PDB file of C-alpha atoms and ligand atoms in Angstrom:
ATOM      1  CA  UNK P1294      12.176  16.503  13.769  1.00  0.00           C
ATOM      2  CA  UNK P1295       9.903  16.214  10.752  1.00  0.00           C
ATOM      3  CA  UNK P1296      10.031  12.986   8.719  1.00  0.00           C
ATOM      4  CA  UNK P1297      10.792  13.060   5.010  1.00  0.00           C
ATOM      5  CA  UNK P1298       9.258  10.440   2.755  1.00  0.00           C
ATOM      6  CA  UNK P1299      10.651   9.890  -0.712  1.00  0.00           C
ATOM      7  CA  UNK P1300       8.070   8.368  -3.023  1.00  0.00           C
ATOM      8  CA  UNK P1301       7.435   7.665  -6.712  1.00  0.00           C
ATOM      9  CA  UNK P1302       4.599   9.063  -8.855  1.00  0.00           C
ATOM     10  CA  UNK P1303       1.409   8.732  -6.835  1.00  0.00           C
ATOM     11  CA  UNK P1304      -0.486   7.379  -9.817  1.00  0.00           C
ATOM     12  CA  UNK P1305       1.884   4.451 -10.282  1.00  0.00           C
ATOM     13  CA  UNK P1306       3.965   3.807  -7.198  1.00  0.00           C
ATOM     14  CA  UNK P1307       2.156   1.076  -5.317  1.00  0.00           C
ATOM     15  CA  UNK P1308       4.984   0.542  -2.819  1.00  0.00           C
ATOM     16  CA  UNK P1309       5.116   4.270  -2.016  1.00  0.00           C
ATOM     17  CA  UNK P1310       1.395   4.357  -1.354  1.00  0.00           C
ATOM     18  CA  UNK P1311       1.681   2.065   1.670  1.00  0.00           C
ATOM     19  CA  UNK P1312       3.720   4.263   4.053  1.00  0.00           C
ATOM     20  CA  UNK P1313       2.253   7.526   2.713  1.00  0.00           C
ATOM     21  CA  UNK P1314      -1.315   6.414   3.439  1.00  0.00           C
ATOM     22  CA  UNK P1315      -0.337   4.958   6.801  1.00  0.00           C
ATOM     23  CA  UNK P1316       1.399   8.191   7.835  1.00  0.00           C
ATOM     24  CA  UNK P1317      -1.509  10.371   6.689  1.00  0.00           C
ATOM     25  CA  UNK P1318      -4.005   8.076   8.421  1.00  0.00           C
ATOM     26  CA  UNK P1319      -2.097   8.561  11.677  1.00  0.00           C
ATOM     27  CA  UNK P1320      -1.561  12.296  11.117  1.00  0.00           C
ATOM     28  CA  UNK P1321       2.219  11.989  11.276  1.00  0.00           C
ATOM     29  CA  UNK P1322       3.970  15.135  10.123  1.00  0.00           C
ATOM     30  CA  UNK P1323       6.199  14.662   7.086  1.00  0.00           C
ATOM     31  CA  UNK P1324       7.460  16.263   3.895  1.00  0.00           C
ATOM     32  CA  UNK P1325       7.131  14.330   0.668  1.00  0.00           C
ATOM     33  CA  UNK P1326       9.771  14.251  -2.073  1.00  0.00           C
ATOM     34  CA  UNK P1327       8.623  12.782  -5.342  1.00  0.00           C
ATOM     35  CA  UNK P1328      10.921  10.957  -7.778  1.00  0.00           C
ATOM     36  CA  UNK P1329       9.546  10.440 -11.307  1.00  0.00           C
ATOM     37  CA  UNK P1330       9.706   6.700 -12.023  1.00  0.00           C
ATOM     38  CA  UNK P1331      10.923   5.095 -15.271  1.00  0.00           C
ATOM     39  CA  UNK P1332      12.705   8.317 -16.240  1.00  0.00           C
ATOM     40  CA  UNK P1333      16.359   8.552 -17.314  1.00  0.00           C
ATOM     41  CA  UNK P1334      17.118  10.329 -14.023  1.00  0.00           C
ATOM     42  CA  UNK P1335      15.235   7.961 -11.691  1.00  0.00           C
ATOM     43  CA  UNK P1336      18.194   5.876 -10.495  1.00  0.00           C
ATOM     44  CA  UNK P1337      20.381   8.919  -9.992  1.00  0.00           C
ATOM     45  CA  UNK P1338      17.687  10.756  -8.041  1.00  0.00           C
ATOM     46  CA  UNK P1339      17.121   7.792  -5.747  1.00  0.00           C
ATOM     47  CA  UNK P1340      20.882   7.311  -5.313  1.00  0.00           C
ATOM     48  CA  UNK P1341      21.265  10.832  -3.897  1.00  0.00           C
ATOM     49  CA  UNK P1342      19.543   9.649  -0.703  1.00  0.00           C
ATOM     50  CA  UNK P1343      22.484   7.312  -0.171  1.00  0.00           C
ATOM     51  CA  UNK P1344      20.683   4.117   0.839  1.00  0.00           C
ATOM     52  CA  UNK P1345      18.466   1.868  -1.276  1.00  0.00           C
ATOM     53  CA  UNK P1346      17.868   1.738  -5.016  1.00  0.00           C
ATOM     54  CA  UNK P1347      14.075   2.014  -4.869  1.00  0.00           C
ATOM     55  CA  UNK P1348      11.361   4.199  -3.339  1.00  0.00           C
ATOM     56  CA  UNK P1349       9.814   4.604  -0.819  1.00  0.00           C
ATOM     57  CA  UNK P1350      12.553   5.863   1.482  1.00  0.00           C
ATOM     58  CA  UNK P1351      11.888   7.286   4.939  1.00  0.00           C
ATOM     59  CA  UNK P1352      14.349   9.837   6.322  1.00  0.00           C
ATOM     60  CA  UNK P1353      14.346  10.434  10.050  1.00  0.00           C
ATOM     61  CA  UNK P1354      17.379  12.606  10.797  1.00  0.00           C
ATOM     62  CA  UNK P1355      20.400  10.371  10.187  1.00  0.00           C
ATOM     63  CA  UNK P1356      18.240   7.275   9.838  1.00  0.00           C
ATOM     64  CA  UNK P1357      17.223   6.014   6.391  1.00  0.00           C
ATOM     65  CA  UNK P1358      14.701   3.203   5.892  1.00  0.00           C
ATOM     66  CA  UNK P1359      14.222   2.059   2.298  1.00  0.00           C
ATOM     67  CA  UNK P1360      11.542  -0.582   2.069  1.00  0.00           C
ATOM     68  CA  UNK P1361       7.784  -0.090   2.492  1.00  0.00           C
ATOM     69  CA  UNK P1362       7.330  -2.825   5.105  1.00  0.00           C
ATOM     70  CA  UNK P1363      10.477  -1.813   6.990  1.00  0.00           C
ATOM     71  CA  UNK P1364       9.224   1.800   7.042  1.00  0.00           C
ATOM     72  CA  UNK P1365       5.859   0.751   8.464  1.00  0.00           C
ATOM     73  CA  UNK P1366       7.570  -1.375  11.132  1.00  0.00           C
ATOM     74  CA  UNK P1367       9.938   1.473  12.018  1.00  0.00           C
ATOM     75  CA  UNK P1368       7.164   4.059  12.304  1.00  0.00           C
ATOM     76  CA  UNK P1369       4.952   1.814  14.384  1.00  0.00           C
ATOM     77  CA  UNK P1370       7.837   1.333  16.824  1.00  0.00           C
ATOM     78  CA  UNK P1371       8.430   5.086  16.995  1.00  0.00           C
ATOM     79  CA  UNK P1372       4.723   5.787  17.539  1.00  0.00           C
ATOM     80  CA  UNK P1373       3.269   2.963  19.656  1.00  0.00           C
ATOM     81  CA  UNK P1374      -0.072   4.813  19.765  1.00  0.00           C
ATOM     82  CA  UNK P1375      -0.369   4.211  16.001  1.00  0.00           C
ATOM     83  CA  UNK P1376      -0.571   0.421  16.502  1.00  0.00           C
ATOM     84  CA  UNK P1377       1.326  -1.339  13.734  1.00  0.00           C
ATOM     85  CA  UNK P1378       0.332  -4.890  14.560  1.00  0.00           C
ATOM     86  CA  UNK P1379      -2.639  -6.244  16.539  1.00  0.00           C
ATOM     87  CA  UNK P1380      -2.014  -6.694  20.258  1.00  0.00           C
ATOM     88  CA  UNK P1381      -3.153 -10.292  20.643  1.00  0.00           C
ATOM     89  CA  UNK P1382      -0.516 -12.932  19.770  1.00  0.00           C
ATOM     90  CA  UNK P1383      -2.488 -14.998  17.231  1.00  0.00           C
ATOM     91  CA  UNK P1384      -3.849 -11.947  15.416  1.00  0.00           C
ATOM     92  CA  UNK P1385      -0.381 -10.394  15.426  1.00  0.00           C
ATOM     93  CA  UNK P1386       1.163 -13.513  13.876  1.00  0.00           C
ATOM     94  CA  UNK P1387      -1.645 -13.666  11.336  1.00  0.00           C
ATOM     95  CA  UNK P1388      -1.250  -9.985  10.384  1.00  0.00           C
ATOM     96  CA  UNK P1389       2.494 -10.459   9.943  1.00  0.00           C
ATOM     97  CA  UNK P1390       1.959 -13.554   7.785  1.00  0.00           C
ATOM     98  CA  UNK P1391      -0.541 -11.947   5.391  1.00  0.00           C
ATOM     99  CA  UNK P1392       1.626  -8.824   5.120  1.00  0.00           C
ATOM    100  CA  UNK P1393       4.730 -10.879   4.355  1.00  0.00           C
ATOM    101  CA  UNK P1394       2.776 -12.897   1.792  1.00  0.00           C
ATOM    102  CA  UNK P1395       1.694  -9.649   0.142  1.00  0.00           C
ATOM    103  CA  UNK P1396       5.217  -8.294   0.221  1.00  0.00           C
ATOM    104  CA  UNK P1397       6.875 -11.304  -1.374  1.00  0.00           C
ATOM    105  CA  UNK P1398       4.123 -12.878  -3.475  1.00  0.00           C
ATOM    106  CA  UNK P1399       1.394 -12.208  -6.029  1.00  0.00           C
ATOM    107  CA  UNK P1400       3.848 -11.701  -8.871  1.00  0.00           C
ATOM    108  CA  UNK P1401       1.282 -12.420 -11.628  1.00  0.00           C
ATOM    109  CA  UNK P1402      -1.112  -9.850 -10.195  1.00  0.00           C
ATOM    110  CA  UNK P1403       1.631  -7.276  -9.770  1.00  0.00           C
ATOM    111  CA  UNK P1404       3.035  -7.611 -13.264  1.00  0.00           C
ATOM    112  CA  UNK P1405      -0.248  -7.908 -15.184  1.00  0.00           C
ATOM    113  CA  UNK P1406      -2.257  -5.335 -13.232  1.00  0.00           C
ATOM    114  CA  UNK P1407       0.120  -2.421 -12.607  1.00  0.00           C
ATOM    115  CA  UNK P1408      -1.282   0.229 -10.308  1.00  0.00           C
ATOM    116  CA  UNK P1409      -2.769   3.184 -12.153  1.00  0.00           C
ATOM    117  CA  UNK P1410      -5.029   5.110  -9.782  1.00  0.00           C
ATOM    118  CA  UNK P1411      -6.413   7.409 -12.495  1.00  0.00           C
ATOM    119  CA  UNK P1412      -7.670   4.683 -14.818  1.00  0.00           C
ATOM    120  CA  UNK P1413     -10.646   2.334 -14.912  1.00  0.00           C
ATOM    121  CA  UNK P1414     -10.512  -0.386 -17.545  1.00  0.00           C
ATOM    122  CA  UNK P1415     -13.618  -2.237 -18.752  1.00  0.00           C
ATOM    123  CA  UNK P1416     -13.505  -5.916 -19.757  1.00  0.00           C
ATOM    124  CA  UNK P1417      -9.874  -6.552 -18.816  1.00  0.00           C
ATOM    125  CA  UNK P1418      -9.009 -10.215 -19.485  1.00  0.00           C
ATOM    126  CA  UNK P1419      -7.442 -11.970 -16.530  1.00  0.00           C
ATOM    127  CA  UNK P1420      -4.993 -14.826 -17.055  1.00  0.00           C
ATOM    128  CA  UNK P1421      -5.285 -17.999 -14.971  1.00  0.00           C
ATOM    129  CA  UNK P1422      -2.252 -17.015 -12.924  1.00  0.00           C
ATOM    130  CA  UNK P1423      -3.740 -13.584 -12.164  1.00  0.00           C
ATOM    131  CA  UNK P1424      -7.100 -15.161 -11.303  1.00  0.00           C
ATOM    132  CA  UNK P1425      -5.315 -17.495  -8.847  1.00  0.00           C
ATOM    133  CA  UNK P1426      -3.677 -14.488  -7.166  1.00  0.00           C
ATOM    134  CA  UNK P1427      -7.021 -12.666  -6.992  1.00  0.00           C
ATOM    135  CA  UNK P1428      -8.682 -15.739  -5.472  1.00  0.00           C
ATOM    136  CA  UNK P1429      -5.937 -15.925  -2.886  1.00  0.00           C
ATOM    137  CA  UNK P1430      -6.340 -12.243  -1.950  1.00  0.00           C
ATOM    138  CA  UNK P1431     -10.104 -12.743  -1.745  1.00  0.00           C
ATOM    139  CA  UNK P1432      -9.679 -15.702   0.617  1.00  0.00           C
ATOM    140  CA  UNK P1433      -7.226 -13.776   2.821  1.00  0.00           C
ATOM    141  CA  UNK P1434      -9.692 -10.877   3.055  1.00  0.00           C
ATOM    142  CA  UNK P1435     -12.607 -13.236   3.762  1.00  0.00           C
ATOM    143  CA  UNK P1436     -10.734 -15.091   6.489  1.00  0.00           C
ATOM    144  CA  UNK P1437      -9.573 -11.882   8.197  1.00  0.00           C
ATOM    145  CA  UNK P1438     -13.008 -10.288   8.059  1.00  0.00           C
ATOM    146  CA  UNK P1439     -14.639 -13.473   9.360  1.00  0.00           C
ATOM    147  CA  UNK P1440     -12.258 -13.709  12.328  1.00  0.00           C
ATOM    148  CA  UNK P1441     -12.005 -10.022  13.245  1.00  0.00           C
ATOM    149  CA  UNK P1442     -15.407  -8.703  12.131  1.00  0.00           C
ATOM    150  CA  UNK P1443     -16.439  -7.843  15.689  1.00  0.00           C
ATOM    151  CA  UNK P1444     -13.413  -5.612  16.314  1.00  0.00           C
ATOM    152  CA  UNK P1445     -13.841  -3.125  13.466  1.00  0.00           C
ATOM    153  CA  UNK P1446     -13.977  -2.792   9.697  1.00  0.00           C
ATOM    154  CA  UNK P1447     -10.267  -3.269   8.849  1.00  0.00           C
ATOM    155  CA  UNK P1448      -8.582  -6.605   8.164  1.00  0.00           C
ATOM    156  CA  UNK P1449      -7.769  -7.151  11.844  1.00  0.00           C
ATOM    157  CA  UNK P1450     -10.558  -4.957  13.198  1.00  0.00           C
ATOM    158  CA  UNK P1451      -8.452  -1.887  13.988  1.00  0.00           C
ATOM    159  CA  UNK P1452      -6.371  -0.303  11.216  1.00  0.00           C
ATOM    160  CA  UNK P1453      -2.944  -1.959  11.047  1.00  0.00           C
ATOM    161  CA  UNK P1454       0.133  -2.344   8.869  1.00  0.00           C
ATOM    162  CA  UNK P1455      -1.671  -5.186   7.068  1.00  0.00           C
ATOM    163  CA  UNK P1456      -4.223  -2.711   5.692  1.00  0.00           C
ATOM    164  CA  UNK P1457      -1.507  -0.411   4.389  1.00  0.00           C
ATOM    165  CA  UNK P1458       0.170  -3.412   2.763  1.00  0.00           C
ATOM    166  CA  UNK P1459      -2.996  -4.390   0.868  1.00  0.00           C
ATOM    167  CA  UNK P1460      -4.178  -0.901  -0.087  1.00  0.00           C
ATOM    168  CA  UNK P1461      -2.411  -0.854  -3.501  1.00  0.00           C
ATOM    169  CA  UNK P1462      -3.951  -4.232  -4.363  1.00  0.00           C
ATOM    170  CA  UNK P1463      -7.376  -2.760  -3.758  1.00  0.00           C
ATOM    171  CA  UNK P1464      -6.421   0.103  -6.121  1.00  0.00           C
ATOM    172  CA  UNK P1465      -5.427  -2.459  -8.772  1.00  0.00           C
ATOM    173  CA  UNK P1466      -8.751  -4.298  -8.356  1.00  0.00           C
ATOM    174  CA  UNK P1467     -10.597  -1.006  -8.759  1.00  0.00           C
ATOM    175  CA  UNK P1468      -8.721  -0.072 -11.939  1.00  0.00           C
ATOM    176  CA  UNK P1469      -9.117  -3.455 -13.640  1.00  0.00           C
ATOM    177  CA  UNK P1470     -12.747  -4.000 -12.596  1.00  0.00           C
ATOM    178  CA  UNK P1471     -12.063  -6.885 -10.184  1.00  0.00           C
ATOM    179  CA  UNK P1472     -15.191  -7.070  -8.034  1.00  0.00           C
ATOM    180  CA  UNK P1473     -15.285  -8.946  -4.740  1.00  0.00           C
ATOM    181  CA  UNK P1474     -18.588 -10.016  -3.188  1.00  0.00           C
ATOM    182  CA  UNK P1475     -19.614 -10.043   0.483  1.00  0.00           C
ATOM    183  CA  UNK P1476     -17.212  -9.075   3.248  1.00  0.00           C
ATOM    184  CA  UNK P1477     -14.118  -8.878   0.990  1.00  0.00           C
ATOM    185  CA  UNK P1478     -16.082  -6.413  -1.192  1.00  0.00           C
ATOM    186  CA  UNK P1479     -17.096  -4.376   1.850  1.00  0.00           C
ATOM    187  CA  UNK P1480     -13.470  -4.319   2.946  1.00  0.00           C
ATOM    188  CA  UNK P1481     -12.474  -2.953  -0.480  1.00  0.00           C
ATOM    189  CA  UNK P1482     -15.027  -0.203   0.022  1.00  0.00           C
ATOM    190  CA  UNK P1483     -13.595   0.618   3.461  1.00  0.00           C
ATOM    191  CA  UNK P1484     -10.168   1.049   1.865  1.00  0.00           C
ATOM    192  CA  UNK P1485     -11.489   3.186  -1.005  1.00  0.00           C
ATOM    193  CA  UNK P1486     -13.347   5.459   1.419  1.00  0.00           C
ATOM    194  CA  UNK P1487     -10.364   6.023   3.701  1.00  0.00           C
ATOM    195  CA  UNK P1488      -9.581   9.774   3.723  1.00  0.00           C
ATOM    196  CA  UNK P1489      -5.853   9.219   3.137  1.00  0.00           C
ATOM    197  CA  UNK P1490      -6.554   6.955   0.144  1.00  0.00           C
ATOM    198  CA  UNK P1491      -8.912   9.512  -1.378  1.00  0.00           C
ATOM    199  CA  UNK P1492      -6.293  12.205  -0.915  1.00  0.00           C
ATOM    200  CA  UNK P1493      -3.647  10.010  -2.617  1.00  0.00           C
ATOM    201  CA  UNK P1494      -5.968   9.380  -5.586  1.00  0.00           C
ATOM    202  CA  UNK P1495      -6.826  13.082  -5.889  1.00  0.00           C
ATOM    203  CA  UNK P1496      -3.112  13.921  -5.942  1.00  0.00           C
ATOM    204  CA  UNK P1497      -2.435  11.208  -8.518  1.00  0.00           C
ATOM    205  CA  UNK P1498      -5.076  12.757 -10.808  1.00  0.00           C
ATOM    206  CA  UNK P1499      -3.152  16.035 -10.740  1.00  0.00           C
ATOM    207  CA  UNK P1500       0.105  14.442 -11.898  1.00  0.00           C
ATOM    208  CA  UNK P1501       1.115  14.996 -15.514  1.00  0.00           C
ATOM    209  CA  UNK P1502       3.508  12.092 -16.154  1.00  0.00           C
ATOM    210  CA  UNK P1503       2.274   9.180 -18.218  1.00  0.00           C
ATOM    211  CA  UNK P1504       4.076   5.847 -18.037  1.00  0.00           C
ATOM    212  CA  UNK P1505       2.949   3.929 -21.117  1.00  0.00           C
ATOM    213  CA  UNK P1506       3.516   0.425 -19.785  1.00  0.00           C
ATOM    214  CA  UNK P1507       1.168   1.019 -16.832  1.00  0.00           C
TER     215      UNK P1507
HETATM  216  N1  GSH E 265      10.588  -3.845  -1.744  1.00  0.00           N
HETATM  217  C1  GSH E 265      10.508  -2.496  -2.065  1.00  0.00           C
HETATM  218  C2  GSH E 265      10.149  -2.348  -3.509  1.00  0.00           C
HETATM  219  C3  GSH E 265      10.093  -0.925  -3.943  1.00  0.00           C
HETATM  220  C4  GSH E 265      10.017  -0.728  -5.447  1.00  0.00           C
HETATM  221  O1  GSH E 265      10.151  -1.654  -6.259  1.00  0.00           O
HETATM  222  N2  GSH E 265       9.807   0.545  -5.837  1.00  0.00           N
HETATM  223  C5  GSH E 265       9.720   0.937  -7.222  1.00  0.00           C
HETATM  224  C6  GSH E 265       8.618   1.959  -7.419  1.00  0.00           C
HETATM  225  S1  GSH E 265       7.005   1.429  -6.994  1.00  0.00           S
HETATM  226  C7  GSH E 265      10.997   1.689  -7.607  1.00  0.00           C
HETATM  227  O2  GSH E 265      11.580   2.367  -6.793  1.00  0.00           O
HETATM  228  N3  GSH E 265      11.390   1.625  -8.861  1.00  0.00           N
HETATM  229  C8  GSH E 265      12.461   2.427  -9.361  1.00  0.00           C
HETATM  230  C9  GSH E 265      13.512   1.639 -10.033  1.00  0.00           C
HETATM  231  O3  GSH E 265      13.509   0.401  -9.890  1.00  0.00           O
HETATM  232  O4  GSH E 265      14.338   2.268 -10.704  1.00  0.00           O
HETATM  233  C10 GSH E 265       9.535  -1.795  -1.093  1.00  0.00           C
HETATM  234  O5  GSH E 265       8.599  -2.422  -0.620  1.00  0.00           O
HETATM  235  O6  GSH E 265       9.729  -0.628  -0.798  1.00  0.00           O
END
């Protein structure tokens, strides 16, 4: 049976981007349903799926999964060939830790630099709190690339859930002109050049909705 993925506007919905890109990267077959965010009908539209109150939502027959990380975990269990987490124990623990940190942290970065794939902003002023979050992301990227450099160009060498988790952050950095030097910068480039990411950005440029606060 074909998966269905319920997402928000591609231009703005950072959480939706994670499973969509991961599924496209792995050529999983799915239909996408888009809910316009920050609209009077948003809550009602999401409620019709009968599970969570936010997007993304994955529908697999009678099964509903309504959180980006939970969706990625679920899909990687259903498709072991897609490799969700690295095989080796230490790398696996590390990948889980950075992904969980991304999922639950970086609140300054999230609130001050909302994702907006279509835009590039010159001279954006970063607060101290945002700069601290950026420095932390940079050090996570640097550490991963240092340790797993020999295994490939993704955070843990081979593409994993951790990369999907950090993809929207890379989009935010791109929009707000946050440049990273060295290996973290090369990693950003790897993400931006990923076919699924390019496709997401192209689609986001075709959307008409404008959300002022982003
Ligand atoms: N923890 C959730 C967060 C999802 C989330 O906050 N989604 C936003 C869109 S990016 C949403 O659905 N907002 C609609 C609303 O709150 O009404 C996940 O990772 O999936």
